[in-house]
Amino acid sequence: MEYADLLNKAAWKNPGIVSDYTGASELQNPEVMVLIRHRDELLGKRILDIGCGAGRTTTLLRHIAGRYTGIDYSEEMIRVCRERFPQETFIRCDVRSLTPFSDGAFDVAFFSFNGLDYVPPEGRLAGLREIHRVLKEHGLFVFSSHNRNYRHISRNPQLCLCLNPFTQIKNAFCFLKCVFRHARNKKKELSLPEYAVLNDPAHDYALLTYYIEKKAQIAQARQDGFEIIDMYDTQGNRLNAESGDSNSPWIYYVARKVS
């Protein structure tokens, strides 16, 4: 899906979106749970922070890592990271081709906040294979992915109403922008038995996003040499393959390299 790749890359270069992420450092509930539960396998280890964005996860990971490396395919995001954390290593790099790194170079890889979902489906599998390659034997891969079972998975643009006339005019322009984007990008949606690619409300319908159910993600990971050993919903509740998850827009996974 070349269109999705170009669309998503353009979004992550957008100054407004980059600005939204600049300065952010708050962890999500499932990220906190992963860091607590798997603490002993993270402290002092070689950590690769994939899709590091503007450095939200850098704030903590650089302190627990023995060696921290952040990568992102957006030069704009990498520039912000280098300004915020000049002492750390940041490389512009696409997960589909981790050529700067040798086999087994890292103990742990993070791909947080659904970053993997903005790589086109064919690139997603290539990215998983590359992550598998750069991890040591039995290394951990922590990532999140949009939940295809989420009960609000399909939402059309909504006009927000406000008594302030100036704010209402602003809301109306935003609504019209969203309607136009959604009408254009919805034509590129894809729905297959294993996954779906949808134009959801993120950043005013600017992206095409990958959605997958837990069981399908477990199978997909297994196909690329990973075993899912832990799962959490967005509230930080621990899940298993049979758990109800319709209230969780995405799921956090902890996977171990097994082959």
Coordinates of C-alpha atoms in Angstrom, one line a residue:
M1 CA 0.0 0.0 0.0
E2 CA 2.2 2.8 -1.3
Y3 CA -0.5 5.4 -0.7
A4 CA -0.6 4.5 3.0
D5 CA 3.1 4.7 3.3
L6 CA 3.3 8.2 1.7
L7 CA 0.3 9.4 3.7
N8 CA 1.6 8.3 7.0
K9 CA 5.1 9.5 6.4
A10 CA 3.8 12.9 5.5
A11 CA 1.8 13.0 8.7
W12 CA 4.8 12.3 10.9
K13 CA 6.7 15.2 9.1
N14 CA 3.9 17.7 9.7
P15 CA 5.1 20.5 12.0
G16 CA 1.8 20.5 13.9
I17 CA 1.9 16.8 14.7
V18 CA 5.6 17.0 15.6
S19 CA 4.8 19.8 17.9
D20 CA 2.0 17.8 19.5
Y21 CA 4.6 15.2 20.6
T22 CA 7.4 17.5 21.6
G23 CA 7.9 17.6 25.3
A24 CA 5.7 14.6 26.0
S25 CA 7.0 12.2 28.6
E26 CA 4.0 10.5 30.3
L27 CA 3.9 6.8 30.0
Q28 CA 0.7 4.9 29.3
N29 CA -0.7 2.5 31.9
P30 CA 0.3 -0.7 30.0
E31 CA 3.8 0.7 29.5
V32 CA 4.1 1.2 33.3
M33 CA 2.9 -2.4 33.9
V34 CA 5.4 -3.8 31.4
L35 CA 8.3 -1.9 33.0
I36 CA 7.3 -3.2 36.5
R37 CA 6.6 -6.8 35.5
H38 CA 9.7 -7.2 33.3
R39 CA 12.0 -4.9 35.2
D40 CA 14.8 -7.5 35.7
E41 CA 15.0 -8.0 31.9
L42 CA 15.2 -4.3 31.2
L43 CA 17.6 -2.8 33.7
G44 CA 21.1 -2.2 32.3
K45 CA 20.3 -3.8 29.0
R46 CA 20.9 -2.7 25.4
I47 CA 17.6 -1.1 24.4
L48 CA 16.4 -0.1 20.9
D49 CA 13.6 2.4 21.0
I50 CA 11.9 2.1 17.6
G51 CA 9.6 4.9 16.4
C52 CA 10.9 7.0 19.3
G53 CA 9.0 10.0 17.9
A54 CA 9.9 13.2 19.8
G55 CA 11.3 11.3 22.8
R56 CA 8.3 10.5 25.0
T57 CA 9.7 7.1 26.0
T58 CA 13.3 8.3 25.9
T59 CA 12.8 10.1 29.1
L60 CA 12.6 6.9 31.1
L61 CA 14.2 4.2 28.9
R62 CA 17.5 6.1 28.7
H63 CA 17.8 5.9 32.5
I64 CA 17.1 2.1 32.8
A65 CA 19.1 1.1 29.8
G66 CA 22.8 0.1 29.8
R67 CA 22.9 1.5 26.3
Y68 CA 20.0 3.4 24.7
T69 CA 19.5 3.9 21.0
G70 CA 16.4 5.7 19.5
I71 CA 15.3 5.5 15.9
D72 CA 12.6 7.0 13.8
Y73 CA 11.9 7.3 10.1
S74 CA 10.9 11.0 10.5
E75 CA 13.9 13.3 10.3
E76 CA 11.8 16.0 12.0
M77 CA 11.2 13.7 15.0
I78 CA 14.8 12.7 15.3
R79 CA 15.8 16.4 15.2
V80 CA 13.6 17.1 18.2
C81 CA 15.1 14.1 20.1
R82 CA 18.6 15.3 19.5
E83 CA 17.7 18.7 20.8
R84 CA 16.0 17.3 23.9
F85 CA 18.6 14.6 24.7
P86 CA 21.9 15.6 23.1
Q87 CA 23.8 13.0 25.1
E88 CA 21.8 10.1 23.6
T89 CA 22.1 8.3 20.3
F90 CA 19.4 8.9 17.7
I91 CA 19.5 7.6 14.2
R92 CA 17.1 8.2 11.3
C93 CA 16.1 4.6 10.3
D94 CA 13.2 2.7 9.0
V95 CA 12.2 -0.5 10.9
R96 CA 12.0 -2.3 7.5
S97 CA 15.7 -2.0 7.1
L98 CA 17.7 -1.9 10.3
T99 CA 21.0 -1.9 8.4
P100 CA 22.9 0.2 10.9
F101 CA 22.7 -2.6 13.4
S102 CA 24.3 -6.1 13.5
D103 CA 22.6 -9.4 14.3
G104 CA 21.8 -9.7 18.0
A105 CA 22.9 -6.1 18.8
F106 CA 20.1 -5.5 21.3
D107 CA 18.6 -7.2 24.4
V108 CA 15.3 -5.4 24.2
A109 CA 13.3 -3.6 21.4
F110 CA 10.4 -1.2 22.1
F111 CA 8.0 -0.1 19.4
S112 CA 5.5 1.9 21.6
F113 CA 2.3 3.8 20.9
N114 CA 1.3 1.7 17.9
G115 CA 4.2 2.8 15.7
L116 CA 4.1 -0.6 14.0
D117 CA 0.6 0.2 12.8
Y118 CA 1.7 3.0 10.5
V119 CA 4.0 0.7 8.4
P120 CA 2.1 -0.8 5.5
P121 CA 1.1 -4.5 5.9
E122 CA 3.8 -5.8 3.7
G123 CA 6.4 -3.7 5.5
R124 CA 5.1 -4.7 8.9
L125 CA 6.3 -8.3 8.3
A126 CA 9.6 -7.1 7.0
G127 CA 9.9 -4.9 10.1
L128 CA 9.2 -7.8 12.4
R129 CA 11.9 -9.9 10.7
E130 CA 14.4 -7.1 11.1
I131 CA 13.5 -6.7 14.8
H132 CA 14.0 -10.4 15.2
R133 CA 17.4 -10.2 13.6
V134 CA 18.8 -7.4 15.7
L135 CA 17.6 -8.9 19.0
K136 CA 19.8 -11.4 20.9
E137 CA 18.6 -14.9 21.5
H138 CA 15.5 -14.8 23.9
G139 CA 15.5 -11.0 23.7
L140 CA 12.3 -9.1 24.4
F141 CA 10.2 -7.1 22.0
V142 CA 7.6 -4.8 23.5
F143 CA 5.0 -3.2 21.1
S144 CA 1.4 -2.1 20.8
S145 CA -1.1 -2.5 18.1
H146 CA -4.6 -1.2 17.4
N147 CA -7.3 -3.6 18.4
R148 CA -9.7 -4.7 15.7
N149 CA -12.1 -5.9 18.3
Y150 CA -12.5 -2.3 19.7
R151 CA -16.2 -1.4 19.9
H152 CA -15.6 2.2 18.6
I153 CA -13.4 1.0 15.7
S154 CA -15.4 2.9 13.1
R155 CA -16.1 6.6 13.7
N156 CA -17.1 9.3 11.2
P157 CA -16.2 13.0 11.7
Q158 CA -18.3 14.7 14.3
L159 CA -19.0 18.5 14.6
C160 CA -18.2 19.7 18.1
L161 CA -20.7 22.4 19.3
C162 CA -19.7 25.4 21.4
L163 CA -21.4 28.5 22.6
N164 CA -18.4 30.7 21.8
P165 CA -18.9 31.8 18.2
F166 CA -15.2 32.0 17.4
T167 CA -14.5 28.5 18.7
Q168 CA -17.6 27.2 16.8
I169 CA -16.2 28.7 13.5
K170 CA -12.9 26.9 14.3
N171 CA -14.7 23.7 15.0
A172 CA -16.7 24.0 11.8
F173 CA -13.5 24.4 9.7
C174 CA -11.9 21.4 11.5
F175 CA -15.0 19.3 10.8
L176 CA -15.0 20.1 7.1
K177 CA -11.3 19.3 6.9
C178 CA -11.9 15.9 8.6
V179 CA -14.9 15.2 6.3
F180 CA -12.7 15.8 3.2
R181 CA -9.8 13.8 4.5
H182 CA -12.0 10.9 5.6
A183 CA -13.8 10.8 2.2
R184 CA -10.5 10.7 0.4
N185 CA -8.6 8.2 2.6
K186 CA -11.5 5.9 3.3
K187 CA -11.3 4.8 -0.3
K188 CA -7.9 3.2 0.5
E189 CA -9.1 1.2 3.5
L190 CA -8.6 -2.6 3.5
S191 CA -10.4 -5.4 5.3
L192 CA -9.0 -8.9 5.3
P193 CA -9.6 -11.9 7.6
E194 CA -6.3 -11.3 9.4
Y195 CA -6.3 -7.5 9.7
A196 CA -7.8 -4.2 8.6
V197 CA -6.3 -0.9 7.5
L198 CA -8.6 1.9 8.4
N199 CA -8.7 5.7 8.3
D200 CA -9.5 6.4 11.9
P201 CA -9.9 9.8 13.7
A202 CA -6.2 10.0 14.7
H203 CA -4.7 13.5 13.9
D204 CA -8.0 14.5 12.1
Y205 CA -8.2 11.5 9.8
A206 CA -4.7 12.0 8.5
L207 CA -3.5 8.4 8.7
L208 CA -4.2 4.9 7.5
T209 CA -3.9 2.6 10.6
Y210 CA -3.5 -1.2 10.9
Y211 CA -5.9 -3.0 13.2
I212 CA -5.6 -6.7 14.3
E213 CA -7.2 -8.9 17.0
K214 CA -5.2 -10.5 19.7
K215 CA -5.3 -14.1 18.4
A216 CA -4.2 -12.9 14.9
Q217 CA -1.4 -10.9 16.4
I218 CA -0.2 -13.9 18.4
A219 CA -0.2 -16.0 15.2
Q220 CA 1.6 -13.3 13.2
A221 CA 4.3 -12.9 15.8
R222 CA 4.8 -16.7 16.0
Q223 CA 5.3 -16.7 12.2
D224 CA 8.2 -14.3 12.6
G225 CA 9.9 -16.1 15.5
F226 CA 8.3 -14.5 18.5
E227 CA 6.2 -15.9 21.3
I228 CA 3.8 -13.5 23.0
I229 CA 4.3 -13.8 26.7
D230 CA 2.3 -10.9 28.1
M231 CA -0.6 -8.6 27.0
Y232 CA -2.3 -5.5 28.5
D233 CA -5.2 -3.3 27.6
T234 CA -5.0 0.5 27.7
Q235 CA -6.0 0.5 31.4
G236 CA -3.1 -1.7 32.3
N237 CA -5.2 -4.8 32.9
R238 CA -3.4 -8.0 32.0
L239 CA -5.0 -10.1 29.2
N240 CA -5.0 -13.5 27.7
A241 CA -6.1 -14.7 24.3
E242 CA -9.7 -15.2 25.5
S243 CA -10.0 -12.0 27.5
G244 CA -12.7 -9.4 26.6
D245 CA -11.1 -6.4 25.1
S246 CA -13.8 -4.4 23.3
N247 CA -13.2 -1.3 25.5
S248 CA -9.5 -1.2 24.6
P249 CA -8.5 0.8 21.4
W250 CA -5.1 -0.9 21.4
I251 CA -3.3 -3.8 23.1
Y252 CA 0.3 -3.9 24.4
Y253 CA 2.3 -7.0 23.8
V254 CA 5.5 -8.4 25.3
A255 CA 7.1 -11.0 22.9
R256 CA 10.2 -13.1 23.3
K257 CA 12.5 -14.1 20.4
V258 CA 12.3 -17.9 20.3
S259 CA 13.8 -19.0 17.0

